[in-house]
Amino acid sequence: MISTWSEWKRYPRPGRAENIEAPISPGIYEVRVAGTGALHSFEAVDNVAVALAQLQVGSRSWFSRRNAKPPELEYRTCATSSRADAKAAAERMIGRRETYMNGTA
């Protein structure tokens, strides 16, 4: 069983005392760049809160600037009753997105 998506929330910035508000259960999360809406991360996981807390926000590269400011991100979550439900729902969403992007919808 899949629930509905939460509202978009600002992703906590590093070094600040901000919290992630997410279910401690299986589900799906989506993270996007706040200014452009570009997709940053999307995944079906066993524990949404833990997965969001462990998300790599900044770019890690030998060639990137050390003081590069990470992008402003926002996230939303969708709880499910099991990881299998989360994975099935994510696959349906990916299929719809690909259909839309190909212009066949």
Short mmCIF file of N, CA and C in Angstrom, two decimals:
data_model
loop_
_atom_site.label_atom_id
_atom_site.label_comp_id
_atom_site.label_asym_id
_atom_site.label_seq_id
_atom_site.Cartn_x
_atom_site.Cartn_y
_atom_site.Cartn_z
N MET A 1 0.84 -1.18 0.00
CA MET A 1 0.00 0.00 0.00
C MET A 1 0.89 1.25 0.00
N ILE A 2 0.56 2.20 -0.84
CA ILE A 2 1.33 3.43 -0.94
C ILE A 2 0.48 4.60 -0.44
N SER A 3 1.12 5.47 0.32
CA SER A 3 0.41 6.66 0.79
C SER A 3 0.67 7.79 -0.20
N THR A 4 0.29 8.99 0.15
CA THR A 4 0.49 10.13 -0.74
C THR A 4 1.83 10.80 -0.44
N TRP A 5 2.29 11.61 -1.38
CA TRP A 5 3.54 12.34 -1.21
C TRP A 5 3.37 13.43 -0.16
N SER A 6 4.42 13.67 0.57
CA SER A 6 4.44 14.78 1.53
C SER A 6 4.61 16.08 0.75
N GLU A 7 4.51 17.19 1.43
CA GLU A 7 4.81 18.49 0.82
C GLU A 7 6.32 18.59 0.64
N TRP A 8 6.76 19.45 -0.28
CA TRP A 8 8.20 19.68 -0.44
C TRP A 8 8.72 20.41 0.78
N LYS A 9 9.88 19.97 1.28
CA LYS A 9 10.53 20.57 2.44
C LYS A 9 11.97 20.89 2.10
N ARG A 10 12.52 21.92 2.72
CA ARG A 10 13.92 22.27 2.49
C ARG A 10 14.81 21.20 3.11
N TYR A 11 15.80 20.74 2.32
CA TYR A 11 16.74 19.75 2.83
C TYR A 11 17.70 20.47 3.79
N PRO A 12 17.96 19.89 4.96
CA PRO A 12 18.86 20.54 5.93
C PRO A 12 20.23 20.86 5.33
N ARG A 13 20.70 22.05 5.63
CA ARG A 13 22.02 22.46 5.15
C ARG A 13 23.09 21.99 6.13
N PRO A 14 24.25 21.61 5.62
CA PRO A 14 25.33 21.13 6.49
C PRO A 14 25.73 22.19 7.52
N GLY A 15 26.02 21.74 8.75
CA GLY A 15 26.49 22.64 9.79
C GLY A 15 25.39 23.40 10.51
N ARG A 16 24.15 23.11 10.22
CA ARG A 16 23.04 23.80 10.89
C ARG A 16 22.23 22.78 11.68
N ALA A 17 21.56 23.25 12.67
CA ALA A 17 20.77 22.35 13.53
C ALA A 17 19.37 22.18 12.95
N GLU A 18 19.29 21.63 11.76
CA GLU A 18 18.01 21.39 11.09
C GLU A 18 17.76 19.89 11.03
N ASN A 19 16.50 19.51 11.07
CA ASN A 19 16.15 18.09 11.09
C ASN A 19 15.46 17.67 9.79
N ILE A 20 15.57 16.40 9.49
CA ILE A 20 14.83 15.81 8.38
C ILE A 20 13.53 15.26 8.95
N GLU A 21 12.42 15.57 8.29
CA GLU A 21 11.12 15.04 8.68
C GLU A 21 10.73 13.98 7.67
N ALA A 22 10.90 12.72 8.06
CA ALA A 22 10.63 11.62 7.13
C ALA A 22 10.21 10.38 7.91
N PRO A 23 9.45 9.51 7.26
CA PRO A 23 9.02 8.28 7.93
C PRO A 23 10.18 7.33 8.20
N ILE A 24 10.08 6.64 9.32
CA ILE A 24 11.06 5.62 9.67
C ILE A 24 10.46 4.28 9.24
N SER A 25 10.26 4.17 7.95
CA SER A 25 9.62 2.99 7.37
C SER A 25 10.01 2.92 5.90
N PRO A 26 9.64 1.83 5.23
CA PRO A 26 9.91 1.75 3.80
C PRO A 26 9.17 2.84 3.04
N GLY A 27 9.72 3.22 1.90
CA GLY A 27 9.06 4.22 1.08
C GLY A 27 9.96 4.74 -0.02
N ILE A 28 9.55 5.88 -0.58
CA ILE A 28 10.25 6.51 -1.68
C ILE A 28 10.60 7.93 -1.25
N TYR A 29 11.75 8.40 -1.70
CA TYR A 29 12.06 9.81 -1.50
C TYR A 29 12.49 10.40 -2.83
N GLU A 30 12.26 11.70 -2.95
CA GLU A 30 12.68 12.44 -4.13
C GLU A 30 13.33 13.73 -3.65
N VAL A 31 14.50 14.03 -4.16
CA VAL A 31 15.23 15.24 -3.80
C VAL A 31 15.48 16.01 -5.10
N ARG A 32 15.20 17.32 -5.08
CA ARG A 32 15.42 18.14 -6.26
C ARG A 32 16.14 19.42 -5.89
N VAL A 33 16.73 20.05 -6.91
CA VAL A 33 17.38 21.35 -6.72
C VAL A 33 16.26 22.37 -6.63
N ALA A 34 16.24 23.16 -5.56
CA ALA A 34 15.13 24.06 -5.30
C ALA A 34 14.95 25.11 -6.40
N GLY A 35 16.01 25.66 -6.90
CA GLY A 35 15.91 26.74 -7.88
C GLY A 35 15.44 26.32 -9.25
N THR A 36 15.81 25.11 -9.66
CA THR A 36 15.52 24.67 -11.03
C THR A 36 14.52 23.53 -11.11
N GLY A 37 14.34 22.80 -10.03
CA GLY A 37 13.48 21.63 -10.05
C GLY A 37 14.15 20.40 -10.62
N ALA A 38 15.45 20.51 -10.93
CA ALA A 38 16.19 19.37 -11.48
C ALA A 38 16.28 18.24 -10.46
N LEU A 39 16.08 17.04 -10.92
CA LEU A 39 16.13 15.87 -10.03
C LEU A 39 17.54 15.65 -9.52
N HIS A 40 17.67 15.49 -8.22
CA HIS A 40 18.97 15.21 -7.59
C HIS A 40 19.04 13.73 -7.22
N SER A 41 18.01 13.22 -6.54
CA SER A 41 17.98 11.82 -6.11
C SER A 41 16.55 11.33 -6.07
N PHE A 42 16.38 10.04 -6.33
CA PHE A 42 15.07 9.39 -6.27
C PHE A 42 15.33 7.92 -6.01
N GLU A 43 14.71 7.38 -4.95
CA GLU A 43 14.99 5.99 -4.63
C GLU A 43 13.91 5.38 -3.75
N ALA A 44 13.71 4.08 -3.90
CA ALA A 44 12.87 3.29 -3.01
C ALA A 44 13.79 2.65 -1.99
N VAL A 45 13.48 2.80 -0.70
CA VAL A 45 14.39 2.36 0.36
C VAL A 45 13.63 1.67 1.49
N ASP A 46 14.40 0.99 2.37
CA ASP A 46 13.82 0.33 3.55
C ASP A 46 13.45 1.31 4.64
N ASN A 47 14.22 2.38 4.78
CA ASN A 47 14.00 3.38 5.83
C ASN A 47 14.25 4.76 5.22
N VAL A 48 13.19 5.51 4.98
CA VAL A 48 13.29 6.79 4.28
C VAL A 48 14.13 7.79 5.09
N ALA A 49 13.92 7.88 6.38
CA ALA A 49 14.65 8.84 7.21
C ALA A 49 16.15 8.59 7.18
N VAL A 50 16.55 7.34 7.32
CA VAL A 50 17.98 7.00 7.32
C VAL A 50 18.59 7.30 5.94
N ALA A 51 17.88 6.92 4.88
CA ALA A 51 18.40 7.16 3.53
C ALA A 51 18.60 8.65 3.26
N LEU A 52 17.66 9.48 3.68
CA LEU A 52 17.80 10.93 3.48
C LEU A 52 18.94 11.49 4.32
N ALA A 53 19.11 10.96 5.53
CA ALA A 53 20.19 11.44 6.40
C ALA A 53 21.56 11.09 5.83
N GLN A 54 21.67 10.00 5.09
CA GLN A 54 22.95 9.56 4.54
C GLN A 54 23.19 10.05 3.12
N LEU A 55 22.30 10.83 2.59
CA LEU A 55 22.41 11.31 1.22
C LEU A 55 23.63 12.20 1.04
N GLN A 56 24.39 11.96 -0.03
CA GLN A 56 25.53 12.81 -0.37
C GLN A 56 25.01 14.06 -1.06
N VAL A 57 25.17 15.21 -0.43
CA VAL A 57 24.61 16.45 -0.95
C VAL A 57 25.57 17.17 -1.86
N GLY A 58 26.80 17.36 -1.44
CA GLY A 58 27.77 18.10 -2.24
C GLY A 58 28.46 17.19 -3.23
N SER A 59 29.11 17.81 -4.20
CA SER A 59 29.86 17.01 -5.17
C SER A 59 31.21 16.65 -4.56
N ARG A 60 31.60 15.41 -4.73
CA ARG A 60 32.88 14.93 -4.24
C ARG A 60 33.74 14.60 -5.46
N SER A 61 34.67 15.45 -5.76
CA SER A 61 35.51 15.24 -6.93
C SER A 61 36.90 15.76 -6.66
N TRP A 62 37.88 15.13 -7.30
CA TRP A 62 39.25 15.60 -7.16
C TRP A 62 39.41 16.98 -7.81
N PHE A 63 38.54 17.28 -8.75
CA PHE A 63 38.69 18.51 -9.51
C PHE A 63 37.77 19.63 -9.04
N SER A 64 36.87 19.36 -8.12
CA SER A 64 35.95 20.41 -7.66
C SER A 64 36.62 21.32 -6.64
N ARG A 65 36.08 22.51 -6.53
CA ARG A 65 36.60 23.46 -5.56
C ARG A 65 36.26 23.00 -4.15
N ARG A 66 37.18 23.23 -3.23
CA ARG A 66 36.96 22.79 -1.85
C ARG A 66 35.84 23.55 -1.17
N ASN A 67 35.72 24.82 -1.46
CA ASN A 67 34.70 25.64 -0.79
C ASN A 67 33.46 25.82 -1.64
N ALA A 68 33.22 24.92 -2.57
CA ALA A 68 32.04 25.01 -3.41
C ALA A 68 30.79 24.87 -2.54
N LYS A 69 29.86 25.77 -2.74
CA LYS A 69 28.61 25.76 -1.96
C LYS A 69 27.68 24.68 -2.50
N PRO A 70 27.18 23.79 -1.63
CA PRO A 70 26.26 22.76 -2.10
C PRO A 70 24.95 23.40 -2.57
N PRO A 71 24.26 22.78 -3.50
CA PRO A 71 23.01 23.36 -4.00
C PRO A 71 21.92 23.37 -2.93
N GLU A 72 21.01 24.32 -3.05
CA GLU A 72 19.83 24.35 -2.18
C GLU A 72 18.90 23.23 -2.66
N LEU A 73 18.60 22.31 -1.77
CA LEU A 73 17.78 21.17 -2.13
C LEU A 73 16.48 21.16 -1.36
N GLU A 74 15.50 20.48 -1.91
CA GLU A 74 14.25 20.22 -1.19
C GLU A 74 13.86 18.77 -1.46
N TYR A 75 13.09 18.21 -0.55
CA TYR A 75 12.75 16.79 -0.64
C TYR A 75 11.29 16.56 -0.31
N ARG A 76 10.79 15.42 -0.75
CA ARG A 76 9.47 14.95 -0.35
C ARG A 76 9.55 13.44 -0.20
N THR A 77 8.63 12.89 0.55
CA THR A 77 8.66 11.46 0.85
C THR A 77 7.28 10.84 0.64
N CYS A 78 7.29 9.54 0.49
CA CYS A 78 6.06 8.78 0.35
C CYS A 78 6.27 7.45 1.07
N ALA A 79 5.53 7.21 2.12
CA ALA A 79 5.66 5.97 2.89
C ALA A 79 4.89 4.84 2.21
N THR A 80 5.41 3.63 2.36
CA THR A 80 4.73 2.43 1.86
C THR A 80 4.74 1.38 2.95
N SER A 81 3.98 0.32 2.74
CA SER A 81 3.92 -0.72 3.78
C SER A 81 5.10 -1.69 3.71
N SER A 82 5.78 -1.75 2.56
CA SER A 82 6.93 -2.64 2.43
C SER A 82 7.89 -2.10 1.39
N ARG A 83 9.10 -2.64 1.39
CA ARG A 83 10.09 -2.23 0.38
C ARG A 83 9.65 -2.67 -1.01
N ALA A 84 8.99 -3.82 -1.08
CA ALA A 84 8.49 -4.30 -2.38
C ALA A 84 7.46 -3.33 -2.96
N ASP A 85 6.57 -2.81 -2.11
CA ASP A 85 5.59 -1.81 -2.56
C ASP A 85 6.29 -0.54 -3.01
N ALA A 86 7.31 -0.12 -2.27
CA ALA A 86 8.05 1.08 -2.62
C ALA A 86 8.74 0.91 -3.96
N LYS A 87 9.36 -0.24 -4.16
CA LYS A 87 10.08 -0.50 -5.41
C LYS A 87 9.11 -0.53 -6.60
N ALA A 88 7.97 -1.18 -6.43
CA ALA A 88 6.97 -1.25 -7.50
C ALA A 88 6.44 0.15 -7.84
N ALA A 89 6.15 0.94 -6.83
CA ALA A 89 5.65 2.29 -7.06
C ALA A 89 6.71 3.16 -7.74
N ALA A 90 7.96 3.03 -7.34
CA ALA A 90 9.05 3.80 -7.95
C ALA A 90 9.20 3.42 -9.42
N GLU A 91 9.12 2.14 -9.73
CA GLU A 91 9.24 1.69 -11.12
C GLU A 91 8.10 2.24 -11.97
N ARG A 92 6.87 2.28 -11.43
CA ARG A 92 5.74 2.87 -12.16
C ARG A 92 5.98 4.35 -12.42
N MET A 93 6.49 5.06 -11.39
CA MET A 93 6.75 6.49 -11.55
C MET A 93 7.84 6.75 -12.58
N ILE A 94 8.88 5.93 -12.57
CA ILE A 94 9.96 6.08 -13.55
C ILE A 94 9.41 5.83 -14.96
N GLY A 95 8.57 4.82 -15.09
CA GLY A 95 7.96 4.53 -16.40
C GLY A 95 7.11 5.67 -16.90
N ARG A 96 6.32 6.28 -16.01
CA ARG A 96 5.51 7.44 -16.41
C ARG A 96 6.38 8.61 -16.80
N ARG A 97 7.44 8.86 -16.04
CA ARG A 97 8.33 9.98 -16.33
C ARG A 97 9.01 9.78 -17.68
N GLU A 98 9.47 8.55 -17.96
CA GLU A 98 10.11 8.27 -19.25
C GLU A 98 9.13 8.45 -20.40
N THR A 99 7.88 8.01 -20.21
CA THR A 99 6.86 8.18 -21.24
C THR A 99 6.61 9.65 -21.49
N TYR A 100 6.51 10.43 -20.46
CA TYR A 100 6.29 11.87 -20.59
C TYR A 100 7.47 12.54 -21.30
N MET A 101 8.68 12.19 -20.91
CA MET A 101 9.87 12.80 -21.49
C MET A 101 10.03 12.43 -22.96
N ASN A 102 9.57 11.25 -23.36
CA ASN A 102 9.65 10.83 -24.75
C ASN A 102 8.55 11.44 -25.60
N GLY A 103 7.57 12.08 -24.96
CA GLY A 103 6.49 12.71 -25.69
C GLY A 103 5.42 11.78 -26.19
N THR A 104 5.36 10.58 -25.65
CA THR A 104 4.36 9.62 -26.10
C THR A 104 3.13 9.59 -25.23
N ALA A 105 3.07 10.47 -24.25
CA ALA A 105 1.91 10.49 -23.36
C ALA A 105 0.77 11.29 -23.95
#
